Amino acid sequence: MNTLLLRLLAGSLLLGGVALGALLLTAASSDTEPAPPGMVYVAEGTYQPLFKNPEESEPYTVKPFFLQETAVTRADFLAFVEDNPRWRKSNIATIFADEQYLKDWPSDLDFGPEELANTPVTNVSWHAARAYADWRGMRLPTTAEWERAAMASATDADGLGDPDFLRRLSEWYSQPAPPSWPDVRSTAQNYWGAWDMHGLVWEWVEDFNTALVRGDSRSDGDMDRVLYCGSGSIGASDFQDYAAFLRYGLRSGLQADYTVSSLGFRLAMDVPTSSPDDL
Amino acid sequence: MRRLLSNYFLPPTPDDPMKKTYRFTSLLAVLLLIAASAILFTRCASDDVSATEAKASESSEMTETPAEYTVRPRIRGSVTPASAKDAKPNSFELPPIEGEEVATITYAPEVPPPITRTHASRVKVEMKVTETIKERADGVNYTFWTFGDEVPGPFVRVREGDLVEFTLHNHPSSKVPHNIDLHSVTGPGGGAEATLIAPGKSATFEFRALSPGLYVYHCATAPVGLHVANGMYGLILVEPKEGLPAVDREYYVMQSEFYTDGDFMEKGLRTFNQEKALQEIPDYVVFNGAVNALNGDNALQAAVGETVRLFLGNGGPNLTSSFHVIGEIFDRVYTEGGIEANQRNVQTTAIPAGGSAMVEFEVAVPGAYKLVDHAIFRAFNKGAVGTLNVVGPENKEVFSGRTSLEDYRPAEELSSN
């Protein structure tokens, strides 16, 4: 009888454990798909483009994705150029990067003083950032993904309603660039677990050059008007988000071979299709 | 009962023959639990979805389609659609370009000398854009965005008909892209799109200085208000081909206002305050970028009998200036920066945001003359005061100074004694 009771107890514990485990697993999946090391999971959500096209006024749905926890550092990038000689500063093809490529690196395989190892790599072109991503088997985030992840405050996936969050952003954007960038993980971690989305450096996105479609069609003319003239407040979906305006302004001023001392990047990757979100 | 339990739910023992039943039941139980959890999970997920949907519809309500997309048609048939076939030659003739030179550039309050050329030239103008901390007032710093490292930006002087080759450099340390819209340009954006450049880049474009006058230039990169509020403006004079009348002294004075996260004169590194800018409630209204930029050792100077010309600009971003010099009357005003001295004997002239004016006056009596925005709280509480020091012999026939000082006893007070 004692044995039976023990067995019963063990049995129910076992079943309870299985049930609990299953529950925990599914519950966890619904919120945070286990992300590969160094990446964070950003759940599906919506993103409202800054410049509304009249035909596209619906907010975009951004599928879940993994985003790198921090910007790519100088040490990370050193490993890349060690492995890929053609992306070293003395070898880089002029179509892939302008003359300022890695200009703050003393030489091909030297990013400077060791204390800069964990600072974000900047002065890299979009081509170089993509090549790095390829090498890591990943990709750059899209504008929609980047903006979706960046609109999170520390406590909320959508921090845009938080005046303090907006004020802090604007403050950072109005400080001049320091002589060298602080380390990654030196500013703030947001709701998704991503560090330094604001307050460290600008970041490349895959589709930077479609932030503003240029052409001679009438609607493009209107978009130009929105960007260049004072009427921006009409076209912008949230006219108080000056920081977003600045990012759009920057992106529309870039070309794929440009390198900028305040512009780095981080990686993204798709969530595997077998994830519970697709069930 | 005991048998049922042991057969269906308890782990098999070596002597227990019901292994298969046990396995099947356990599997079933786990599957059931997983199924239940899955249902629970999908419920949660669909809650999430409906929450997202609710949020989306809420946000689409909040940012409902802007009015410009929903206005009814305003062109009702009386406007003939413009066609490129209707284009005809312009009425003006462009003068031939002779020679090439680099424009002389000066910083406020100085003005380049008059142009003595009698022909149009190709004139090269270069400006760099920087983002830099500068003093706005004693102990009060601000991250200015500048043309040429100063606020206001350099004064450019070209001649009517000149072909201006304009190059804008954006310093590599800049955090944001910049460009320039010169109001003296005839063409889309005033050069804004042609000069939009990322940090570390330079862009060049050319324009004909078709129309003489005094023009504001400013940065026109989104968000334009922020770029202007941070100090990105200056003046360009397109001098008429016959020149302006000769005067003894010329000065460059530009008014603008600043919106910060502190009160007037609150010390420290202040940053831009968007709310105050939207409300148009500046903490500072100043001449030439800083409190006291035109006072003390930096005061403007003239001697009795000289004629002074002020090139006045207003960078805004919001306020119109009621420009006045205390104790002087403007003999001639070129209102709104046109080239006609179209008004005489003016006390206060209006300078719109993004606009200009030229004033000329002959000084007659020595003393300190205050330049103010006569929206007077701006002058005495927000910094819009400058000084013109006039030296030379007194002219008592024009102004005597005080001739007496005595007690005043009103009549009713005297009678009550």
XYZ file of C-alpha atoms in Angstrom:
696
model
C 0.000 0.000 0.000
C 2.793 2.397 0.878
C 4.508 1.556 -2.370
C 1.316 2.150 -4.267
C 0.802 5.541 -2.681
C 4.380 6.490 -3.485
C 3.879 5.314 -7.032
C 0.696 7.324 -7.270
C 2.433 10.376 -5.922
C 5.387 9.953 -8.259
C 3.035 9.392 -11.143
C 1.045 12.506 -10.552
C 4.221 14.504 -10.019
C 5.546 13.175 -13.276
C 2.377 14.043 -15.142
C 2.168 17.389 -13.442
C 5.754 18.030 -14.424
C 5.062 17.132 -18.014
C 2.005 19.336 -18.040
C 3.844 22.162 -16.379
C 6.766 21.733 -18.742
C 4.490 21.787 -21.747
C 2.670 24.824 -20.420
C 5.873 26.635 -19.659
C 7.296 25.796 -23.043
C 4.272 27.056 -24.944
C 3.897 30.070 -22.703
C 7.535 30.954 -23.222
C 7.240 30.475 -26.972
C 4.335 32.852 -27.180
C 6.454 35.628 -25.765
C 10.112 34.977 -26.339
C 11.148 32.491 -28.941
C 14.517 31.228 -27.711
C 16.916 33.410 -29.633
C 20.345 32.344 -30.881
C 23.198 33.597 -28.687
C 23.668 37.353 -28.921
C 20.267 37.888 -30.513
C 16.965 38.987 -29.051
C 13.489 38.025 -30.176
C 11.159 40.766 -31.403
C 7.562 39.594 -31.589
C 5.237 40.340 -34.464
C 3.796 43.815 -34.354
C 2.941 46.884 -36.306
C 5.019 49.768 -37.427
C 3.724 53.031 -38.825
C 6.043 54.482 -41.464
C 6.992 58.073 -40.805
C 6.080 59.297 -44.248
C 2.726 58.038 -45.243
C 2.087 57.312 -48.824
C -1.621 57.991 -49.412
C -2.009 54.529 -50.934
C -0.233 52.897 -48.024
C -1.631 54.464 -44.918
C -2.147 51.138 -43.141
C 0.551 50.357 -40.606
C 2.953 47.621 -41.694
C 2.886 44.295 -39.954
C 6.392 43.278 -38.998
C 6.892 39.541 -38.724
C 8.759 38.254 -35.695
C 12.509 38.364 -36.120
C 15.750 38.080 -34.227
C 17.804 41.216 -33.769
C 21.364 41.382 -32.575
C 21.542 42.423 -28.949
C 24.196 45.068 -29.621
C 25.804 46.816 -32.546
C 28.701 44.991 -34.215
C 31.917 45.930 -32.409
C 35.403 46.666 -33.664
C 36.578 43.315 -32.287
C 33.762 41.543 -34.170
C 34.673 43.321 -37.362
C 38.350 42.537 -36.952
C 37.502 38.825 -37.044
C 35.628 39.458 -40.285
C 38.445 41.280 -42.041
C 40.926 38.687 -40.786
C 38.841 36.056 -42.528
C 38.024 38.168 -45.585
C 41.072 39.984 -46.954
C 39.120 41.772 -49.652
C 37.191 43.741 -47.014
C 40.369 45.093 -45.403
C 40.790 48.818 -45.724
C 43.739 48.600 -48.091
C 41.984 46.078 -50.362
C 38.444 47.353 -50.452
C 37.095 47.961 -53.941
C 36.181 51.615 -54.428
C 32.673 50.704 -55.536
C 32.042 49.085 -52.154
C 33.206 51.853 -49.856
C 34.363 55.448 -50.047
C 37.788 56.708 -48.982
C 36.775 57.042 -45.369
C 36.203 53.282 -44.936
C 37.548 52.269 -41.494
C 39.458 55.544 -41.464
C 39.883 55.339 -37.682
C 41.716 51.992 -37.955
C 45.511 52.475 -37.943
C 45.944 49.551 -40.346
C 44.149 46.613 -41.973
C 44.136 44.343 -38.936
C 44.417 46.929 -36.195
C 41.374 48.724 -34.898
C 43.417 50.886 -32.558
C 43.800 50.784 -28.780
C 42.520 47.600 -27.118
C 40.011 49.582 -25.036
C 38.101 50.276 -28.256
C 37.440 46.550 -28.797
C 33.858 46.751 -27.579
C 32.973 50.054 -29.178
C 30.683 49.880 -32.194
C 32.452 49.651 -35.540
C 31.651 52.722 -37.660
C 32.947 54.143 -40.941
C 31.642 51.021 -42.662
C 29.639 51.098 -45.873
C 26.340 49.347 -46.439
C 28.142 46.883 -48.730
C 30.618 46.061 -45.973
C 27.865 45.675 -43.391
C 26.038 43.275 -45.699
C 29.186 41.305 -46.401
C 29.725 40.946 -42.669
C 26.145 39.762 -42.260
C 26.599 37.204 -45.051
C 29.746 35.947 -43.411
C 27.781 35.435 -40.198
C 24.907 33.777 -42.076
C 22.579 36.602 -41.203
C 21.291 39.840 -42.736
C 20.700 43.496 -41.933
C 17.351 44.456 -40.411
C 14.853 46.236 -42.635
C 13.796 49.779 -41.836
C 10.462 48.442 -40.577
C 12.171 45.884 -38.330
C 14.690 48.357 -36.993
C 12.068 50.991 -36.286
C 9.738 48.403 -34.754
C 12.472 47.299 -32.345
C 13.580 50.881 -31.683
C 10.162 52.175 -30.689
C 10.331 50.113 -27.503
C 11.146 51.873 -24.280
C 12.635 49.984 -21.341
C 9.239 48.788 -20.226
C 6.954 48.915 -23.237
C 7.086 47.511 -26.763
C 5.628 50.830 -27.897
C 7.423 53.627 -26.080
C 6.336 56.353 -28.472
C 3.565 57.459 -26.159
C 6.067 58.021 -23.377
C 7.095 61.702 -23.349
C 10.168 60.942 -21.241
C 11.351 58.384 -23.788
C 10.905 60.891 -26.619
C 12.623 63.643 -24.696
C 15.639 61.425 -23.984
C 15.901 60.566 -27.669
C 15.808 64.174 -28.779
C 18.399 65.036 -26.183
C 20.814 62.445 -27.498
C 20.323 63.548 -31.057
C 21.179 67.105 -30.088
C 24.523 66.261 -28.469
C 27.637 66.555 -30.630
C 29.563 63.387 -31.429
C 32.182 62.446 -28.804
C 35.808 61.885 -29.897
C 35.266 58.108 -29.704
C 32.152 56.062 -29.108
C 31.414 54.442 -25.751
C 31.246 50.641 -25.548
C 28.185 48.752 -26.669
C 25.836 48.015 -23.735
C 26.635 51.438 -22.305
C 23.285 53.178 -22.803
C 20.025 51.359 -22.239
C 18.409 48.013 -22.874
C 14.899 48.088 -24.249
C 11.809 45.948 -23.787
C 13.080 43.319 -26.242
C 16.487 43.160 -24.618
C 18.253 45.068 -27.389
C 20.947 47.478 -26.235
C 21.761 50.993 -27.449
C 19.003 51.325 -30.060
C 19.222 55.027 -29.274
C 22.061 57.007 -27.853
C 25.114 55.265 -29.276
C 25.445 55.342 -33.072
C 23.246 55.367 -36.164
C 22.754 51.967 -37.775
C 22.505 50.800 -41.354
C 19.317 49.114 -42.470
C 18.892 46.815 -45.446
C 16.540 49.134 -47.341
C 17.961 52.520 -46.307
C 17.602 53.779 -49.859
C 13.892 53.155 -50.024
C 13.227 55.219 -46.933
C 12.334 57.866 -49.430
C 11.495 56.795 -52.942
C 12.935 59.223 -55.425
C 11.790 59.716 -58.928
C 9.887 62.136 -61.016
C 6.400 60.866 -60.341
C 3.995 63.281 -58.759
C 3.797 61.416 -55.481
C 7.569 61.335 -55.157
C 7.504 65.077 -55.614
C 5.117 65.249 -52.705
C 7.446 63.087 -50.633
C 10.301 65.438 -51.426
C 8.180 68.313 -50.334
C 7.534 66.558 -47.070
C 11.234 66.054 -46.517
C 12.622 69.364 -47.660
C 9.997 71.890 -46.794
C 8.268 72.904 -43.652
C 5.221 70.801 -44.367
C 6.762 67.744 -42.739
C 4.297 67.923 -39.906
C 1.452 67.107 -42.258
C 3.007 64.024 -43.803
C 4.597 62.576 -40.709
C 2.504 60.055 -38.847
C 3.797 61.263 -35.510
C 5.077 64.760 -35.950
C 6.534 64.866 -32.476
C 8.946 62.073 -33.172
C 11.856 64.293 -34.163
C 14.297 61.480 -33.619
C 12.570 59.421 -36.304
C 12.690 62.422 -38.627
C 16.418 62.629 -38.070
C 16.907 58.949 -38.853
C 14.886 59.271 -42.036
C 16.809 62.377 -42.940
C 20.082 60.516 -42.468
C 19.006 57.456 -44.432
C 17.831 59.518 -47.363
C 21.213 61.235 -47.448
C 23.140 57.955 -47.703
C 24.462 55.873 -50.548
C 25.607 52.284 -50.339
C 29.321 53.104 -50.492
C 29.145 55.890 -47.898
C 30.917 55.543 -44.597
C 30.059 57.827 -41.713
C 31.856 58.182 -38.400
C 28.606 57.872 -36.461
C 27.084 55.040 -38.510
C 27.460 51.369 -37.536
C 25.142 48.382 -37.838
C 23.699 45.318 -36.163
C 22.420 42.058 -37.612
C 19.037 40.437 -37.884
C 17.725 37.052 -38.883
C 14.423 35.410 -39.655
C 12.698 33.330 -37.034
C 12.630 29.737 -38.348
C 9.268 28.991 -39.963
C 8.561 26.080 -37.598
C 8.137 28.474 -34.698
C 4.844 28.365 -32.800
C 3.973 31.780 -34.183
C 3.334 30.164 -37.533
C 1.066 27.385 -36.196
C -9.310 0.096 -8.691
C -5.765 -0.707 -7.710
C -5.459 -2.784 -10.846
C -6.873 -0.001 -13.013
C -4.377 2.472 -11.613
C -1.434 0.186 -11.930
C -2.454 -0.868 -15.420
C -3.069 2.488 -16.881
C -1.104 5.098 -15.034
C 1.758 3.723 -13.000
C 5.163 3.017 -14.450
C 5.604 -0.623 -15.358
C 7.625 -2.886 -13.161
C 9.745 -5.635 -14.661
C 7.039 -8.171 -13.875
C 4.189 -6.040 -15.154
C 2.841 -7.202 -18.493
C 0.848 -4.009 -19.224
C 3.753 -1.912 -20.515
C 2.062 -1.075 -23.771
C -1.145 0.099 -22.155
C 0.833 2.233 -19.762
C 2.866 3.798 -22.530
C -0.181 4.489 -24.599
C -2.022 6.071 -21.704
C 0.913 8.185 -20.649
C 1.384 9.369 -24.195
C -2.288 10.130 -24.421
C -2.172 12.066 -21.175
C 0.819 14.122 -22.289
C -0.759 14.733 -25.667
C -3.982 15.809 -24.009
C -2.081 18.143 -21.766
C -0.137 19.513 -24.695
C -3.335 19.929 -26.659
C -4.910 21.742 -23.730
C -1.855 23.917 -23.405
C -1.910 24.555 -27.132
C -5.526 25.645 -26.932
C -4.649 27.849 -24.016
C -1.685 29.203 -25.947
C -3.674 29.950 -29.077
C -6.254 31.663 -26.941
C -3.535 33.808 -25.450
C -2.088 34.419 -28.881
C -5.460 35.394 -30.293
C -5.902 37.712 -27.335
C -2.604 39.231 -28.358
C -3.803 39.531 -31.915
C -7.049 41.169 -30.954
C -5.134 43.461 -28.640
C -2.850 44.347 -31.518
C -5.829 44.857 -33.774
C -7.522 47.024 -31.198
C -4.336 48.991 -30.854
C -3.947 49.306 -34.610
C -7.464 50.616 -35.051
C -6.925 52.952 -32.137
C -3.732 54.271 -33.641
C -5.317 54.630 -37.054
C -7.987 56.713 -35.402
C -5.359 58.796 -33.717
C -3.491 59.426 -36.924
C -6.433 59.592 -39.259
C -5.750 60.442 -42.858
C -4.270 63.922 -43.035
C -6.540 66.575 -44.450
C -4.376 67.098 -47.532
C -5.320 63.678 -48.835
C -9.036 64.103 -48.422
C -9.719 67.632 -49.683
C -12.253 67.838 -52.458
C -10.900 69.007 -55.803
C -10.262 72.753 -55.797
C -9.537 73.128 -59.465
C -12.954 73.151 -61.045
C -12.251 73.706 -64.717
C -11.337 77.374 -65.109
C -7.633 76.559 -64.772
C -6.128 75.399 -68.033
C -3.798 72.520 -67.289
C -0.212 73.677 -67.778
C 1.587 72.017 -70.639
C 5.263 72.033 -71.480
C 4.158 73.095 -74.975
C 3.030 76.432 -73.528
C 6.544 77.200 -72.273
C 8.128 80.320 -73.768
C 11.523 82.019 -73.507
C 12.092 83.899 -70.251
C 11.950 87.655 -70.368
C 15.389 88.165 -68.836
C 18.730 87.903 -70.550
C 21.613 86.303 -68.762
C 24.769 88.428 -68.811
C 27.936 86.749 -70.113
C 30.213 85.334 -67.431
C 33.694 86.833 -67.351
C 36.389 85.503 -65.102
C 36.208 83.545 -61.902
C 36.757 84.417 -58.281
C 36.289 83.135 -54.761
C 33.647 85.074 -52.846
C 34.836 87.075 -49.858
C 33.066 85.756 -46.793
C 32.709 87.508 -43.449
C 31.147 86.684 -40.106
C 28.626 88.801 -38.212
C 28.683 91.697 -37.645
C 31.144 92.232 -40.494
C 30.169 92.587 -44.129
C 32.367 91.995 -47.207
C 33.294 95.167 -49.118
C 31.047 96.337 -51.978
C 31.646 94.620 -55.307
C 33.311 96.928 -57.787
C 33.207 94.585 -60.788
C 31.228 95.819 -63.758
C 30.534 92.350 -65.179
C 29.149 89.031 -64.034
C 31.618 86.344 -62.949
C 31.684 82.771 -61.848
C 31.882 83.097 -58.076
C 32.848 80.191 -55.852
C 31.319 79.997 -52.399
C 32.267 77.290 -49.906
C 30.609 76.656 -46.578
C 31.104 73.936 -44.034
C 28.464 72.637 -41.676
C 29.405 71.705 -38.116
C 27.665 70.575 -34.945
C 29.441 72.196 -32.066
C 28.974 73.336 -28.481
C 29.166 77.107 -28.168
C 28.299 79.699 -25.610
C 24.854 81.227 -25.928
C 25.305 83.411 -22.883
C 27.583 83.542 -19.872
C 27.784 79.956 -18.564
C 25.012 78.767 -20.858
C 26.099 76.379 -23.608
C 24.197 74.830 -26.455
C 24.953 72.371 -29.235
C 24.650 74.653 -32.227
C 24.319 73.343 -35.759
C 26.177 75.895 -37.828
C 27.188 77.125 -41.229
C 30.882 77.970 -40.965
C 31.154 77.238 -37.222
C 29.198 80.377 -36.319
C 25.651 81.515 -35.707
C 24.552 83.211 -37.838
C 26.467 81.719 -40.762
C 28.812 83.729 -42.993
C 27.669 86.744 -44.988
C 27.967 86.086 -48.699
C 28.119 88.981 -51.169
C 27.729 88.370 -54.885
C 26.704 90.554 -57.804
C 23.504 90.447 -59.814
C 23.993 88.082 -62.764
C 26.865 86.157 -61.179
C 27.011 82.419 -61.660
C 27.463 81.110 -58.136
C 29.209 77.776 -57.726
C 28.152 76.771 -54.244
C 29.845 73.941 -52.327
C 28.548 72.688 -49.020
C 30.690 70.457 -46.806
C 29.185 68.425 -43.971
C 31.875 67.836 -41.360
C 32.687 64.137 -40.753
C 31.935 64.526 -37.040
C 28.359 65.616 -37.757
C 25.667 63.275 -36.509
C 23.059 64.216 -39.079
C 22.788 65.164 -42.743
C 22.408 68.811 -43.704
C 21.723 70.940 -46.760
C 21.107 74.554 -47.691
C 18.162 76.438 -49.123
C 19.271 79.879 -50.301
C 16.346 82.189 -50.842
C 18.402 83.883 -53.563
C 18.151 80.766 -55.739
C 15.575 80.464 -58.496
C 14.970 76.720 -58.638
C 13.406 73.849 -56.691
C 14.133 73.869 -52.997
C 16.563 76.759 -53.333
C 19.328 74.152 -53.641
C 18.063 72.015 -50.767
C 17.866 68.718 -52.623
C 21.041 69.406 -54.601
C 23.024 69.901 -51.406
C 21.582 67.238 -49.097
C 24.669 65.507 -47.748
C 25.546 62.898 -45.166
C 28.289 63.589 -42.620
C 31.699 63.622 -44.284
C 30.384 64.530 -47.741
C 30.479 67.636 -49.942
C 28.040 68.687 -52.639
C 28.230 71.421 -55.264
C 25.593 73.096 -57.383
C 25.382 76.278 -59.439
C 22.800 79.003 -59.607
C 22.416 82.350 -61.317
C 21.938 85.270 -58.971
C 19.056 86.578 -61.075
C 17.382 88.899 -58.610
C 19.263 91.448 -56.525
C 18.251 91.689 -52.890
C 19.147 90.581 -49.381
C 18.268 86.927 -48.797
C 18.170 84.473 -45.944
C 19.702 81.051 -46.372
C 18.994 78.175 -44.014
C 19.224 74.433 -43.624
C 16.176 72.624 -44.971
C 16.797 69.044 -43.884
C 14.054 67.226 -41.992
C 13.125 68.144 -39.340
C 13.598 71.647 -40.732
C 12.398 73.319 -37.552
C 15.087 71.618 -35.509
C 17.885 72.523 -37.922
C 16.807 76.161 -37.959
C 16.187 76.241 -34.214
C 19.751 74.981 -33.698
C 21.233 77.938 -35.579
C 21.439 77.095 -39.286
C 20.846 80.393 -41.121
C 22.630 83.400 -42.508
C 22.396 86.109 -45.172
C 23.438 86.382 -48.809
C 23.399 89.742 -50.564
C 22.920 89.795 -54.308
C 24.134 93.309 -54.962
C 22.387 95.197 -57.788
C 24.653 95.560 -60.821
C 24.733 99.323 -60.324
C 25.683 98.739 -56.669
C 24.064 100.062 -53.511
C 24.495 103.739 -52.575
C 27.827 104.326 -50.883
C 27.693 104.472 -47.085
C 30.368 104.795 -44.406
C 29.684 101.598 -42.507
C 27.876 98.341 -43.133
C 26.959 95.751 -40.512
C 25.392 92.312 -40.484
C 22.807 91.714 -37.753
C 20.629 88.626 -37.629
C 17.911 87.972 -35.101
C 16.765 84.525 -34.053
C 15.239 82.782 -31.100
C 16.113 79.639 -29.133
C 13.986 77.081 -27.324
C 15.806 75.229 -24.565
C 15.209 72.881 -21.681
C 16.087 75.625 -19.199
C 14.982 79.109 -18.272
C 16.618 82.266 -19.615
C 20.277 82.316 -18.465
C 19.995 78.957 -16.659
C 23.559 77.689 -16.660
C 24.824 74.417 -18.111
C 24.608 72.622 -21.433
C 21.090 73.197 -22.635
C 19.293 71.190 -25.287
C 16.496 71.950 -27.705
C 12.958 71.876 -26.324
C 10.449 70.853 -28.918
C 7.374 71.701 -26.866
C 8.455 75.318 -26.420
C 9.239 75.521 -30.136
C 5.759 74.269 -31.028
C 4.214 76.744 -28.616
C 6.552 79.461 -29.955
C 7.685 80.390 -26.451
C 11.451 80.950 -26.717
C 13.779 81.368 -23.762
C 16.113 83.506 -25.851
C 15.622 86.085 -28.561
C 19.043 87.326 -29.610
C 21.025 89.177 -32.243
C 23.921 87.316 -33.873
C 23.448 84.059 -32.006
C 24.181 84.976 -28.409
C 23.180 87.266 -25.584
C 25.481 90.311 -25.704
C 26.929 89.391 -29.108
C 26.560 93.080 -29.963
C 27.311 94.646 -26.591
C 30.416 95.734 -24.688
C 33.541 95.244 -26.781
C 31.400 93.793 -29.572
C 29.164 96.857 -29.919
C 28.791 98.307 -33.413
C 30.651 101.559 -33.999
C 30.127 104.760 -35.953
C 31.197 108.383 -35.816
C 28.967 111.436 -35.966
C 28.123 112.343 -39.539
C 28.585 108.831 -40.876
C 25.865 106.891 -42.619
C 25.313 103.365 -41.343
C 23.686 100.555 -43.290
C 22.430 97.520 -41.408
C 21.835 94.285 -43.279
C 19.161 92.756 -41.102
C 17.995 89.192 -41.206
C 15.642 87.088 -39.161
C 16.401 83.385 -38.902
C 13.306 82.731 -36.807
C 12.381 79.937 -36.583
C 9.058 81.452 -35.535
C 9.001 85.099 -34.508
C 8.735 88.236 -36.616
C 11.097 90.968 -35.470
C 9.914 94.519 -34.745
C 13.346 95.962 -35.307
C 14.048 99.328 -33.778
C 17.095 101.379 -32.845
C 16.376 103.388 -29.728
C 17.088 107.060 -30.410
C 17.428 106.762 -34.180
C 15.124 107.020 -37.142
C 15.852 104.979 -40.244
C 16.344 107.482 -43.090
C 15.698 104.763 -45.657
C 14.341 101.241 -45.382
C 14.545 98.600 -48.073
C 11.579 96.739 -46.710
C 11.720 92.950 -46.713
C 15.198 93.031 -48.237
C 14.206 94.199 -51.719
C 16.400 96.697 -53.554
C 14.088 99.696 -53.482
C 14.673 102.136 -50.636
C 10.913 102.337 -50.619
C 10.260 104.011 -47.287
C 11.764 106.986 -45.479
C 11.765 107.971 -41.814
C 10.839 104.671 -40.259
C 10.914 104.066 -36.495
C 10.388 100.285 -36.423
C 10.580 97.911 -39.340
C 9.187 94.403 -39.469
C 11.501 91.546 -40.407
C 9.620 88.326 -41.009
C 11.050 84.952 -40.027
C 13.019 83.794 -43.036
C 13.157 87.375 -44.289
C 15.331 90.463 -44.227
C 15.484 94.254 -44.428
C 18.122 96.889 -45.059
C 18.080 100.142 -43.150
C 20.258 103.241 -43.551
C 20.618 106.160 -41.228
C 23.017 109.036 -40.681
C 24.099 109.410 -37.067
C 24.190 112.917 -35.600
C 24.583 112.739 -31.827
C 27.195 110.723 -29.927
C 26.043 108.060 -27.473
C 25.006 104.452 -27.102
C 22.084 103.462 -29.297
C 20.311 100.239 -28.465
C 19.205 97.862 -31.170
C 16.090 96.046 -29.984
C 13.206 93.890 -31.019
C 10.488 96.308 -29.929
C 8.297 93.400 -28.911
C 9.936 94.676 -25.816
C 9.928 91.778 -23.384
C 12.167 90.033 -25.882
C 14.648 92.877 -25.576
C 14.852 93.208 -21.823
C 13.983 89.688 -20.729
C 15.181 87.401 -23.500
C 18.319 89.018 -24.851
C 17.301 90.956 -27.992
C 19.494 93.968 -27.294
C 22.533 95.218 -29.160
C 24.451 98.488 -29.105
C 25.648 100.986 -31.656
C 28.233 103.309 -30.080
C 28.402 106.664 -31.822
C 31.427 108.829 -31.075
C 32.225 112.427 -32.004
C 31.363 115.965 -31.011
C 28.094 116.710 -29.270
C 25.478 118.488 -31.360
C 23.403 120.415 -28.842
C 21.310 121.930 -31.603
C 19.972 118.475 -32.369
C 19.901 117.036 -28.862
C 20.655 119.089 -25.798
C 20.874 116.400 -23.170
C 19.402 117.269 -19.794
C 19.184 121.024 -19.207
C 17.601 121.009 -15.769
C 16.586 118.767 -12.884
C 14.257 119.925 -10.119
C 11.482 118.750 -7.790
C 8.030 118.480 -9.161
C 5.125 119.420 -6.897
C 1.732 118.946 -8.548
C -0.647 121.910 -8.248
C -3.197 119.981 -6.125
C -0.490 119.035 -3.649
C 0.634 122.655 -3.351
C -2.945 123.916 -2.757
C -3.567 121.349 -0.004
C -0.719 122.807 2.040
